[in-house]
Coordinates of C-alpha atoms in Angstrom, one line a residue:
X209 CA -34.1 2.7 -12.1
X210 CA -35.3 -1.0 -10.5
X211 CA -32.3 -2.4 -13.0
X212 CA -30.0 -0.3 -12.3
X213 CA -30.6 -0.7 -8.2
X214 CA -31.5 -4.8 -8.5
X215 CA -27.5 -4.5 -10.4
X216 CA -26.8 -2.7 -7.4
X217 CA -27.3 -4.7 -4.9
X218 CA -26.4 -8.0 -7.2
X219 CA -23.2 -6.5 -7.2
X220 CA -23.0 -5.5 -3.2
X221 CA -24.2 -9.1 -2.4
X222 CA -21.2 -10.9 -4.3
X223 CA -18.7 -8.4 -2.4
X224 CA -19.6 -9.2 0.5
X225 CA -20.0 -12.9 0.1
X226 CA -16.2 -12.4 -1.6
X227 CA -15.1 -10.7 1.6
X228 CA -17.2 -13.6 4.2
X229 CA -15.6 -15.8 1.8
X230 CA -12.0 -14.5 2.3
X231 CA -11.8 -12.8 5.5
X232 CA -14.3 -14.4 7.6
X233 CA -16.5 -11.1 8.9
X234 CA -18.2 -8.5 7.0
X235 CA -16.3 -5.8 4.5
X236 CA -13.9 -3.7 6.7
X237 CA -12.7 -0.6 6.2
X238 CA -10.3 1.7 8.0
X239 CA -10.8 5.1 6.1
X240 CA -14.6 4.6 7.6
X241 CA -13.3 3.9 11.2
X242 CA -15.2 6.5 14.1
X243 CA -17.6 7.4 11.1
X244 CA -21.4 7.0 12.4
X245 CA -23.2 5.5 9.7
X246 CA -26.2 2.7 9.7
X247 CA -24.5 -0.1 7.9
X248 CA -22.4 -0.7 11.0
X249 CA -21.8 -3.8 11.8
X250 CA -18.9 -4.2 14.2
X251 CA -15.4 -2.1 15.0
X252 CA -12.5 -3.6 15.5
X253 CA -9.0 -2.3 16.8
X254 CA -8.3 0.8 13.6
X255 CA -11.1 -0.6 10.8
X256 CA -15.1 -0.5 11.1
X257 CA -17.3 -4.0 10.2
X258 CA -20.8 -3.0 7.7
X259 CA -23.3 -4.6 5.8
X260 CA -25.6 -2.3 3.7
X261 CA -28.6 -1.3 4.9
X262 CA -31.8 0.0 3.2
X263 CA -31.7 4.1 1.7
X264 CA -33.6 5.3 4.8
X265 CA -34.7 9.2 2.9
X266 CA -36.6 10.0 0.2
X267 CA -34.5 8.6 -3.4
X268 CA -34.3 11.8 -4.7
X269 CA -31.4 13.8 -5.9
X270 CA -33.6 16.9 -6.2
X271 CA -30.8 19.2 -4.5
X272 CA -28.9 18.8 -7.8
X273 CA -31.7 19.0 -9.8
X274 CA -32.7 22.5 -8.1
X275 CA -29.2 23.5 -8.1
X276 CA -28.5 23.0 -11.6
X277 CA -32.4 23.1 -13.0
X278 CA -31.2 19.8 -14.6
X279 CA -33.0 16.8 -15.6
X280 CA -31.4 13.4 -14.5
X281 CA -31.4 10.0 -15.7
X282 CA -33.8 7.3 -13.3
X283 CA -30.3 5.0 -13.2
X284 CA -27.9 7.4 -11.5
X285 CA -30.6 8.5 -9.0
X286 CA -31.2 4.9 -8.3
X287 CA -27.3 4.5 -8.2
X288 CA -27.1 6.6 -5.2
X289 CA -30.5 6.0 -3.5
X290 CA -31.1 2.3 -3.3
X291 CA -28.8 1.5 -0.1
X292 CA -26.0 3.0 2.9
X293 CA -22.9 1.3 2.4
X294 CA -18.9 1.2 2.2
X295 CA -16.9 2.2 -1.0
X296 CA -16.3 -1.5 -3.0
X297 CA -12.9 -1.8 -4.3
X298 CA -13.4 -4.2 -7.6
X299 CA -12.4 -4.2 -11.1
X300 CA -13.6 -4.2 -14.8
X301 CA -11.5 -5.3 -17.6
X302 CA -8.2 -4.5 -16.0
X303 CA -8.6 -1.6 -14.5
X304 CA -9.3 -1.2 -10.5
X305 CA -11.8 1.3 -8.6
X306 CA -13.9 2.2 -6.0
X307 CA -17.2 2.4 -6.0
X308 CA -18.5 5.1 -4.2
X309 CA -21.2 4.1 -2.3
X310 CA -23.3 6.6 0.7
X311 CA -22.1 5.3 3.9
X312 CA -24.7 7.5 5.7
X313 CA -27.3 10.8 5.9
X314 CA -24.7 13.3 6.2
X315 CA -22.5 11.5 3.6
X316 CA -25.7 11.8 1.1
X317 CA -25.6 15.5 1.4
X318 CA -21.6 16.2 0.9
X319 CA -22.3 13.3 -2.3
X320 CA -25.2 15.8 -3.8
X321 CA -22.9 18.7 -2.5
X322 CA -19.5 17.7 -4.6
X323 CA -21.5 16.4 -7.5
X324 CA -23.4 19.7 -8.0
X325 CA -19.4 21.2 -8.0
X326 CA -18.3 18.8 -10.8
X327 CA -21.7 19.9 -13.3
X328 CA -21.1 23.3 -12.7
X329 CA -16.8 23.0 -14.0
X330 CA -18.4 20.7 -16.7
X331 CA -21.1 22.9 -17.2
X332 CA -17.7 25.6 -17.3
X333 CA -16.0 23.6 -19.1
X334 CA -19.2 23.6 -21.9
X335 CA -18.9 19.5 -22.0
X336 CA -22.0 16.5 -21.4
X337 CA -22.8 16.3 -18.7
X338 CA -21.4 13.5 -15.8
X339 CA -22.1 11.9 -12.7
X340 CA -19.4 10.5 -11.5
X341 CA -19.6 6.8 -9.8
X342 CA -16.6 5.6 -9.4
X343 CA -12.4 6.8 -8.5
X344 CA -9.5 4.8 -10.3
X345 CA -5.9 4.2 -9.0
X346 CA -5.0 6.8 -11.3
X347 CA -6.3 11.0 -9.2
X348 CA -7.0 12.4 -12.7
X349 CA -9.5 9.7 -13.5
X350 CA -12.8 9.0 -12.9
X351 CA -15.3 6.9 -13.4
X352 CA -18.8 8.4 -14.4
X353 CA -21.7 8.2 -15.4
X354 CA -22.7 10.8 -18.4
X355 CA -26.5 12.2 -18.1
X356 CA -27.2 12.7 -21.9
X357 CA -26.5 8.6 -22.7
X358 CA -26.2 6.6 -19.6
X359 CA -23.1 5.4 -20.4
X360 CA -20.3 4.3 -18.4
X361 CA -17.0 6.7 -19.1
X362 CA -13.9 7.2 -17.8
X363 CA -13.3 10.5 -17.6
X364 CA -10.5 13.0 -16.7
X365 CA -12.1 16.0 -15.0
X366 CA -10.9 19.1 -16.7
X367 CA -10.4 17.3 -19.9
X368 CA -12.6 16.1 -22.8
X369 CA -10.7 12.8 -23.0
X370 CA -12.9 9.6 -22.3
X371 CA -13.3 6.1 -22.9
X372 CA -16.9 4.2 -22.8
X373 CA -16.8 1.5 -20.3
X374 CA -20.5 0.3 -20.5
X375 CA -23.7 1.2 -22.4
X376 CA -25.5 1.7 -19.4
X377 CA -25.0 1.0 -15.3
X378 CA -26.8 -2.1 -15.1
X379 CA -24.2 -4.1 -18.2
X380 CA -21.2 -2.1 -15.8
X381 CA -22.4 -3.0 -12.4
X382 CA -23.2 -6.8 -14.1
X383 CA -19.1 -6.6 -15.4
X384 CA -17.6 -5.5 -12.1
X385 CA -15.6 -8.0 -10.2
X386 CA -14.9 -7.4 -6.6
X387 CA -11.5 -7.0 -4.7
X388 CA -10.6 -8.2 -1.5
X389 CA -7.1 -7.5 0.3
X390 CA -5.5 -6.6 -3.9
X391 CA -7.7 -10.1 -5.4
X392 CA -10.0 -9.9 -7.5
X393 CA -12.8 -12.6 -6.6
X394 CA -14.0 -14.2 -9.7
X395 CA -17.3 -16.0 -10.0

């Protein structure tokens, strides 16, 4: 669990540094403007600038465990309970994605409800339980954590089609390149 948290912290640090170097300020989001969060450091016109903050709730996905009577791997719990932050754009190999993060306490409740819905769909389709961690530009593709193997996969919800990206979340996060303004930051 700690290795996953460390890998997320390392990527977030690289992401924030790339934003600072590229723009001269903290990461910015238009989509999150006006949405309260402990991450907000400034509001500029139609965007909010943010920095990651320590997760202030109990570090558990207990609502998901209770709702579905499922045991979740520690790495997925660490991924969603290490910090509050905005979603972060990145590139993995040649695929651009948006790494999903928890913006606030309210967002954490909504996230768990969405993960429960996703897992219920997977159960109905008799498919391996996965938990999404990123979106892609293609609506029918998401990046997910496989709860059985710990692998990070690209999948199409409702389909059995999947591609393994990394053998675990640490490898995946360490190989992400921050994308700022459509440009991958190498470093």
